Tab-separated table of C-alpha atoms in Angstrom:
chain	number	residue	atom	x	y	z
A	240	MET	CA	0.000	0.000	0.000
A	241	LYS	CA	1.273	3.434	-0.877
A	242	THR	CA	0.299	6.080	1.651
A	243	LEU	CA	0.659	9.802	1.195
A	244	ILE	CA	0.421	12.196	4.133
A	245	ILE	CA	-0.227	15.816	3.154
A	246	GLY	CA	0.075	18.665	5.628
A	247	CYS	CA	-1.916	21.752	4.669
A	248	GLY	CA	-1.916	25.266	6.024
A	249	ASN	CA	-0.075	28.549	6.152
A	250	LEU	CA	3.195	28.514	8.091
A	251	LEU	CA	2.937	32.271	8.610
A	252	ARG	CA	-0.375	32.172	10.494
A	253	GLY	CA	0.156	30.502	13.869
A	254	ASP	CA	-1.831	27.305	14.323
A	255	ASP	CA	-2.811	27.310	10.641
A	256	GLY	CA	0.699	25.986	9.968
A	257	VAL	CA	0.139	22.749	11.903
A	258	GLY	CA	-0.112	20.604	8.744
A	259	PRO	CA	3.241	21.632	7.211
A	260	ILE	CA	4.890	21.535	10.653
A	261	LEU	CA	3.624	17.976	11.152
A	262	ILE	CA	5.197	17.007	7.815
A	263	ARG	CA	8.560	18.409	8.971
A	264	ARG	CA	8.207	16.488	12.218
A	265	LEU	CA	7.519	13.244	10.322
A	266	TRP	CA	10.727	13.813	8.327
A	267	GLU	CA	12.604	14.079	11.632
A	268	ILE	CA	10.975	10.996	13.145
A	269	GLY	CA	11.316	8.880	10.024
A	270	LEU	CA	8.664	7.421	7.792
A	271	PRO	CA	7.410	3.850	7.644
A	272	GLU	CA	8.100	1.989	4.402
A	273	GLY	CA	5.619	2.825	1.670
A	274	VAL	CA	4.805	6.241	3.100
A	275	ARG	CA	5.657	9.558	1.541
A	276	VAL	CA	4.792	13.027	2.722
A	277	ALA	CA	4.037	16.339	1.037
A	278	ASP	CA	3.778	19.884	2.292
A	279	GLY	CA	0.494	20.986	0.723
A	280	GLY	CA	0.827	24.498	2.134
A	281	THR	CA	-2.057	26.581	0.857
A	282	ALA	CA	-1.993	25.230	-2.701
A	283	GLY	CA	-5.166	23.174	-3.001
A	284	MET	CA	-4.600	22.394	-6.662
A	285	ASP	CA	-1.258	20.766	-5.803
A	286	VAL	CA	-3.021	18.502	-3.309
A	287	ALA	CA	-5.179	17.080	-6.100
A	288	PHE	CA	-2.148	16.256	-8.240
A	289	GLN	CA	-0.100	14.878	-5.317
A	290	MET	CA	-2.815	12.281	-4.617
A	291	ARG	CA	-2.428	10.622	-8.028
A	292	GLY	CA	-1.680	6.927	-7.649
A	293	ALA	CA	-1.660	6.810	-3.826
A	294	ASP	CA	-3.724	4.007	-2.284
A	295	ARG	CA	-4.356	5.964	0.865
A	296	VAL	CA	-4.142	9.692	1.577
A	297	ILE	CA	-4.083	11.341	4.977
A	298	ILE	CA	-4.567	15.101	5.098
A	299	VAL	CA	-3.743	17.150	8.192
A	300	ASP	CA	-4.857	20.738	8.661
A	301	ALA	CA	-6.032	23.175	11.307
A	302	CYS	CA	-9.650	24.102	11.849
A	303	ARG	CA	-11.644	26.652	13.780
A	304	THR	CA	-14.952	25.341	15.147
A	305	GLY	CA	-15.002	26.849	18.627
A	306	ALA	CA	-13.967	23.618	20.370
A	307	SER	CA	-11.074	23.480	22.817
A	308	PRO	CA	-7.681	24.140	21.193
A	309	GLY	CA	-5.960	20.895	20.266
A	310	THR	CA	-9.193	18.947	19.745
A	311	LEU	CA	-8.578	16.366	17.032
A	312	TYR	CA	-11.237	15.536	14.463
A	313	ARG	CA	-11.078	12.600	12.092
A	314	VAL	CA	-13.241	12.930	8.980
A	315	PRO	CA	-13.602	10.494	6.063
A	316	GLY	CA	-12.578	12.269	2.879
A	317	ASP	CA	-15.748	11.370	1.007
A	318	GLN	CA	-17.753	13.453	3.494
A	319	LEU	CA	-15.811	16.529	2.454
A	320	GLU	CA	-16.168	16.171	-1.312
A	321	GLN	CA	-19.696	17.568	-1.414
A	322	LEU	CA	-19.017	21.269	-1.165
A	323	PRO	CA	-21.162	24.054	-2.584
A	324	PRO	CA	-19.929	25.134	-6.014
A	325	LEU	CA	-17.104	27.631	-5.990
A	326	GLU	CA	-18.039	31.158	-6.934
A	327	GLY	CA	-15.492	33.333	-8.652
A	328	ILE	CA	-13.064	30.419	-8.781
A	329	ASN	CA	-9.407	31.292	-8.604
A	330	LEU	CA	-6.351	29.507	-7.293
A	331	HIS	CA	-6.426	31.432	-3.996
A	332	ALA	CA	-9.941	30.155	-3.228
A	333	PHE	CA	-9.156	26.551	-4.226
A	334	ARG	CA	-8.469	24.672	-0.997
A	335	TRP	CA	-7.588	21.049	-0.260
A	336	ASP	CA	-11.249	20.238	0.361
A	337	HIS	CA	-12.044	21.413	-3.152
A	338	ALA	CA	-9.116	19.272	-4.320
A	339	LEU	CA	-10.916	16.146	-3.096
A	340	ALA	CA	-13.866	16.616	-5.435
A	341	PHE	CA	-11.627	17.879	-8.226
A	342	GLY	CA	-9.204	14.987	-7.737
A	343	ARG	CA	-11.958	12.375	-7.958
A	344	TRP	CA	-13.087	13.909	-11.249
A	345	LEU	CA	-9.567	14.395	-12.620
A	346	LEU	CA	-7.753	11.265	-11.468
A	347	LYS	CA	-10.544	8.734	-11.996
A	348	ASP	CA	-8.957	5.267	-11.434
A	349	ALA	CA	-5.790	6.877	-10.016
A	350	TYR	CA	-7.826	8.532	-7.220
A	351	PRO	CA	-6.976	7.112	-3.766
A	352	ARG	CA	-9.332	4.451	-2.464
A	353	ASP	CA	-9.095	5.786	1.100
A	354	ILE	CA	-8.792	9.392	2.264
A	355	THR	CA	-8.795	10.425	5.898
A	356	VAL	CA	-8.637	14.015	7.092
A	357	PHE	CA	-7.341	14.973	10.525
A	358	LEU	CA	-8.259	18.463	11.669
A	359	ILE	CA	-6.700	20.015	14.757
A	360	GLU	CA	-8.625	22.812	16.431
A	361	GLY	CA	-6.485	25.937	16.423
A	362	GLU	CA	-6.323	28.672	19.014
A	363	CYS	CA	-4.277	31.454	17.444
A	364	PHE	CA	-4.107	32.239	13.720
A	365	ASP	CA	-2.176	35.497	14.067
A	366	HIS	CA	0.547	36.281	11.534
A	367	GLY	CA	3.951	35.279	12.841
A	368	ALA	CA	2.634	33.411	15.888
A	369	PRO	CA	4.058	29.988	16.790
A	370	LEU	CA	1.838	26.952	17.337
A	371	SER	CA	-0.138	27.305	20.544
A	372	PRO	CA	0.873	24.789	23.256
A	373	ALA	CA	-2.315	22.685	22.888
A	374	VAL	CA	-1.937	22.456	19.098
A	375	GLN	CA	1.787	21.688	19.387
A	376	ALA	CA	1.049	18.840	21.812
A	377	ARG	CA	-1.702	17.363	19.618
A	378	MET	CA	0.475	17.683	16.507
A	379	GLU	CA	3.288	15.771	18.228
A	380	GLU	CA	0.886	13.039	19.379
A	381	LEU	CA	-0.554	12.693	15.870
A	382	ALA	CA	2.907	12.671	14.250
A	383	GLN	CA	4.061	9.899	16.582
A	384	SER	CA	0.914	7.893	15.859
A	385	LEU	CA	1.264	8.300	12.109
A	386	ALA	CA	4.943	7.350	12.176
A	387	THR	CA	4.580	4.300	14.360
A	388	THR	CA	1.066	2.947	14.005
A	389	LEU	CA	0.056	3.827	10.476
A	390	ASP	CA	-1.181	0.285	9.843
A	391	THR	CA	-3.507	0.638	12.797
A	392	ILE	CA	-4.499	4.222	12.182
A	393	ASP	CA	-8.006	3.386	13.319
A	394	ALA	CA	-6.617	3.582	16.855
A	395	VAL	CA	-5.951	7.300	16.376
A	396	CYS	CA	-8.780	9.580	17.474
């Protein structure tokens, strides 16, 4: 099985950078065989193309729902493909969640059979801020789980 882990978010905006920071942490920890990682940053279109040919894709990003900072959500990718149509489409408005629907249409048989999205509730999205302590702790826990128990990822969350 080929697994791709994509970290999404903006490194310049505090907790929004948790996805790319998790990818850097996975590089430090070391990746299990058959796993590759990609920094999706804020380029949703790139996420669609990165997924080509992967059996399984795991996307990690920050979210803002009002829950306690560091809360971890696990969402099946197919639940996020049904978004309202984009209005005034441009590359800045095209996010990774749009990439899921676009990727299914574009990649057809090369679209991953399993996509899981992990969202970590952020606390501070200020420009130049570091990860908040709760988000940093959850990111580290998720990185360790992904690096060591990827085959039993159902145990996470």
